[in-house]
Short mmCIF file of C-alpha atoms in Angstrom, two decimals:
data_model
loop_
_atom_site.label_atom_id
_atom_site.label_comp_id
_atom_site.label_asym_id
_atom_site.label_seq_id
_atom_site.Cartn_x
_atom_site.Cartn_y
_atom_site.Cartn_z
CA UNK A 72 88.09 164.99 189.00
CA UNK A 73 88.78 161.37 189.82
CA UNK A 74 88.45 159.07 186.76
CA UNK A 75 86.75 155.81 186.41
CA UNK A 76 88.23 153.24 188.64
CA UNK A 77 88.45 149.48 188.12
CA UNK A 78 89.84 146.56 190.01
CA UNK A 79 91.47 144.32 189.88
CA UNK A 80 93.80 145.28 187.02
CA UNK A 81 94.88 141.82 186.40
CA UNK A 82 93.48 138.36 187.18
CA UNK A 83 94.61 134.78 186.14
CA UNK A 84 92.15 131.87 186.82
CA UNK A 85 91.57 128.46 185.45
CA UNK A 86 88.60 127.59 183.25
CA UNK A 87 85.46 126.82 185.07
CA UNK A 88 86.46 129.09 187.93
CA UNK A 89 84.63 132.38 188.60
CA UNK A 90 85.81 135.92 188.72
CA UNK A 91 84.37 139.31 189.55
CA UNK A 92 85.36 142.74 188.48
CA UNK A 93 84.53 146.09 190.10
CA UNK A 94 83.88 149.52 188.63
CA UNK A 95 83.45 152.90 190.17
CA UNK A 96 82.30 155.53 187.70
CA UNK A 97 82.95 159.30 187.69
CA UNK A 98 80.98 160.91 190.43
CA UNK A 99 77.55 161.80 189.11
CA UNK A 100 77.64 159.91 185.90
CA UNK A 101 74.40 158.24 185.44
CA UNK A 102 75.28 155.87 182.53
CA UNK A 103 77.76 153.04 183.03
CA UNK A 104 79.11 150.55 180.37
CA UNK A 105 80.98 147.26 180.49
CA UNK A 106 82.92 146.52 177.34
CA UNK A 107 84.89 143.31 176.46
CA UNK A 108 88.04 143.78 174.37
CA UNK A 109 89.62 140.63 173.01
CA UNK A 110 93.37 141.07 171.75
CA UNK A 111 93.24 142.41 168.31
CA UNK A 112 89.67 143.46 168.37
CA UNK A 113 87.68 146.65 169.16
CA UNK A 114 85.79 146.83 172.52
CA UNK A 115 82.46 145.22 172.25
CA UNK A 116 79.58 146.23 174.63
CA UNK A 117 78.42 143.74 177.04
CA UNK A 118 75.92 145.71 179.10
CA UNK A 119 74.77 149.23 179.59
CA UNK A 120 73.17 150.70 182.75
CA UNK A 121 71.17 153.95 183.08
CA UNK A 122 71.28 154.50 186.86
CA UNK A 123 70.54 151.27 188.27
CA UNK A 124 68.48 149.92 185.29
CA UNK A 125 69.63 147.87 182.41
CA UNK A 126 69.29 149.61 178.93
CA UNK A 127 71.09 147.03 176.67
CA UNK A 128 72.18 143.57 177.66
CA UNK A 129 71.61 142.09 174.14
CA UNK A 130 75.32 140.95 173.73
CA UNK A 131 76.01 139.56 177.24
CA UNK A 132 76.22 135.94 177.42
CA UNK A 133 73.69 135.47 180.20
CA UNK A 134 74.30 131.93 180.84
CA UNK A 135 77.79 132.74 182.40
CA UNK A 136 78.00 136.58 182.75
CA UNK A 137 76.07 138.81 185.27
CA UNK A 138 76.38 142.36 186.05
CA UNK A 139 74.59 144.69 188.66
CA UNK A 140 74.68 148.26 189.45
CA UNK A 141 73.33 148.49 193.11
CA UNK A 142 72.15 152.01 194.05
CA UNK A 143 73.06 153.48 190.55
CA UNK A 144 76.77 154.00 191.36
CA UNK A 145 79.35 151.13 191.53
CA UNK A 146 78.93 148.08 189.37
CA UNK A 147 80.05 144.49 189.37
CA UNK A 148 80.72 142.21 186.35
CA UNK A 149 80.89 138.44 187.23
CA UNK A 150 81.81 135.52 185.10
CA UNK A 151 80.94 131.99 186.24
CA UNK A 152 82.11 129.50 184.97
CA UNK A 153 85.02 131.09 182.93
CA UNK A 154 85.88 129.77 179.47
CA UNK A 155 89.17 130.11 177.67
CA UNK A 156 87.44 132.47 175.26
CA UNK A 157 86.81 134.84 177.95
CA UNK A 158 90.38 135.94 178.07
CA UNK A 159 90.25 139.68 177.37
CA UNK A 160 90.37 143.07 178.90
CA UNK A 161 87.16 144.12 180.65
CA UNK A 162 86.63 147.83 180.15
CA UNK A 163 84.22 149.99 182.37
CA UNK A 164 83.16 153.39 180.93
CA UNK A 165 80.69 156.03 182.20
CA UNK A 166 79.00 159.02 180.75
CA UNK A 167 76.89 161.91 182.45
CA UNK A 168 73.38 162.15 181.37
CA UNK A 169 73.98 165.35 179.25
CA UNK A 170 76.85 163.76 177.46
CA UNK A 171 75.26 160.27 176.92
CA UNK A 172 73.64 161.40 173.66
CA UNK A 173 76.97 162.34 172.12
CA UNK A 174 78.61 159.23 173.13
CA UNK A 175 81.61 160.76 174.89
CA UNK A 176 82.51 157.99 177.31
CA UNK A 177 85.11 158.01 179.95
CA UNK A 178 87.01 154.74 180.44
CA UNK A 179 88.83 153.11 183.06
CA UNK A 180 92.16 151.45 182.58
CA UNK A 181 90.65 147.90 182.35
CA UNK A 182 90.75 144.58 184.04
CA UNK A 183 92.79 142.12 182.16
CA UNK A 184 91.53 138.50 182.53
CA UNK A 185 93.57 135.63 181.49
CA UNK A 186 91.78 132.29 181.61
CA UNK A 187 94.09 128.94 181.66
CA UNK B 291 72.17 149.48 163.46
CA UNK B 292 75.63 150.83 163.09
CA UNK B 293 79.04 149.40 162.11
CA UNK B 294 82.57 150.52 161.53
CA UNK B 295 85.37 149.35 159.30
CA UNK B 296 88.76 150.59 159.85
CA UNK B 297 91.13 149.78 156.91
CA UNK B 298 94.60 148.52 157.90
CA UNK B 299 95.18 146.95 161.17
CA UNK B 300 98.70 148.38 161.28
CA UNK B 301 99.94 151.79 159.93
CA UNK B 302 103.54 152.65 160.00
CA UNK B 303 104.98 156.09 159.37
CA UNK B 304 108.15 158.15 159.90
CA UNK B 305 108.41 160.92 162.31
CA UNK B 306 107.31 164.11 160.74
CA UNK B 307 105.26 162.39 158.10
CA UNK B 308 101.61 162.63 157.35
CA UNK B 309 99.36 160.33 159.52
CA UNK B 310 96.24 159.02 157.68
CA UNK B 311 93.82 156.49 159.35
CA UNK B 312 90.90 155.27 157.48
CA UNK B 313 87.44 154.71 158.90
CA UNK B 314 84.21 153.92 156.96
CA UNK B 315 80.81 153.68 158.81
CA UNK B 316 77.47 152.16 158.21
CA UNK B 317 74.50 153.73 160.05
CA UNK B 318 70.63 153.58 159.59
CA UNK B 319 70.39 157.21 161.20
CA UNK B 320 72.51 160.26 161.17
CA UNK B 321 75.64 159.16 162.72
CA UNK B 322 77.60 160.59 165.58
CA UNK B 323 81.33 159.76 164.87
CA UNK B 324 84.44 159.43 167.14
CA UNK B 325 87.99 158.60 167.36
CA UNK B 326 89.41 157.26 170.45
CA UNK B 327 93.08 156.58 171.27
CA UNK B 328 94.45 153.85 173.52
CA UNK B 329 97.86 153.80 174.83
CA UNK B 330 99.45 150.66 176.08
CA UNK B 331 97.96 149.39 179.40
CA UNK B 332 95.56 152.41 179.44
CA UNK B 333 91.88 153.03 178.82
CA UNK B 334 90.54 154.67 175.72
CA UNK B 335 90.63 158.36 175.47
CA UNK B 336 88.45 160.49 173.18
CA UNK B 337 90.44 162.31 170.44
CA UNK B 338 87.67 164.13 168.59
CA UNK B 339 84.09 163.79 167.69
CA UNK B 340 81.58 164.86 165.15
CA UNK B 341 77.84 165.36 166.08
CA UNK B 342 76.39 167.97 163.92
CA UNK B 343 77.44 171.04 162.20
CA UNK B 344 81.04 171.66 160.76
CA UNK B 345 82.22 168.51 159.02
CA UNK B 346 86.01 169.08 159.71
CA UNK B 347 86.56 168.55 163.40
CA UNK B 348 89.74 169.21 165.38
CA UNK B 349 90.89 167.06 168.26
CA UNK B 350 93.64 167.02 170.70
CA UNK B 351 97.19 166.70 169.85
CA UNK B 352 96.84 168.09 166.34
CA UNK B 353 94.53 165.40 164.95
CA UNK B 354 91.61 166.19 162.84
CA UNK B 355 89.01 164.26 160.88
CA UNK B 356 86.43 165.13 158.20
CA UNK B 357 82.99 163.67 158.05
CA UNK B 358 82.07 162.89 154.42
CA UNK B 359 78.54 161.71 154.25
CA UNK B 360 78.69 160.86 150.56
CA UNK B 361 81.58 158.61 151.10
CA UNK B 362 80.42 157.33 154.60
CA UNK B 363 84.03 158.16 155.88
CA UNK B 364 85.46 159.64 158.73
CA UNK B 365 89.27 159.49 158.18
CA UNK B 366 91.65 160.64 160.79
CA UNK B 367 94.64 162.83 159.88
CA UNK B 368 97.65 164.66 161.37
CA UNK B 369 100.02 166.57 159.25
CA UNK B 370 103.30 165.54 161.16
CA UNK B 371 103.56 162.45 163.19
CA UNK B 372 105.32 162.43 166.63
CA UNK B 373 106.91 159.36 168.36
CA UNK B 374 104.39 159.95 171.14
CA UNK B 375 101.55 159.38 168.65
CA UNK B 376 102.33 155.56 168.61
CA UNK B 377 99.22 153.93 169.92
CA UNK B 378 96.08 152.21 168.82
CA UNK B 379 93.25 154.12 167.36
CA UNK B 380 89.64 153.25 167.33
CA UNK B 381 86.82 154.71 165.20
CA UNK B 382 83.43 154.38 166.65
CA UNK B 383 79.88 155.27 165.65
CA UNK B 384 76.62 155.98 167.54
CA UNK B 385 72.96 156.87 166.62
CA UNK B 386 72.66 159.43 169.40
CA UNK B 387 70.40 159.63 172.16
CA UNK B 388 71.14 156.80 174.61
CA UNK B 389 72.25 154.47 171.67
CA UNK B 390 75.51 152.77 172.45
CA UNK B 391 79.00 153.35 170.78
CA UNK B 392 80.00 150.57 168.25
CA UNK B 393 83.81 150.41 167.74
CA UNK B 394 85.92 149.35 164.92
CA UNK B 395 88.67 146.84 165.22
CA UNK B 396 91.28 149.49 165.78
CA UNK B 397 94.42 150.55 163.79
CA UNK B 398 97.85 150.40 165.44
CA UNK B 399 99.90 153.35 164.42
CA UNK B 400 103.65 152.78 164.51
CA UNK B 401 106.08 155.79 164.23
CA UNK B 402 109.57 155.32 163.40
CA UNK B 403 112.57 157.74 163.90
#
């Protein structure tokens, strides 16, 4: 079974530029998450989708971050304009409906963003 | 709301020694508790989880953890460390249902020969 795919793995941009990350979850997984992991910290949830609807985006900085999950499969996370403090690893995770209530998430390898 | 505190950002052990990584949680509802491991440049991988039932749970690679409600703890242990155990370990809590996972800050386990 293929795992969660993310791209790009690495991205370097200058502040005020924009960037987009893509995630393809495990086939059949209805729930998709984007987490931000700053160096030295644990992952912090940015947004949670259930199919193509948003369940929780309370910690998403909506003035600069946006995310969508068209057709309930792939998802894109965008940052515009980027700030220095956005330097982090952006992790995508997915869970099937029957496991969502036990919190067993399957993570991708992450996209590492460096903002100069 | 849930929160997790992991004691010690770094833990160093010798190969063959006991591994003990500490985790305390706070939850307003009965918690679901997890340990994830992250190897360098990789995503997080589930080690073990507690949902309901037996309070001592066993995971992959010889790790186990015990849920102690009275102490609000879920410490991770392994009797004998191996070099391949060197990684970062995250404790996480969920309220169940479709509630999200809240992670601790992580503990880096260093294993020396």
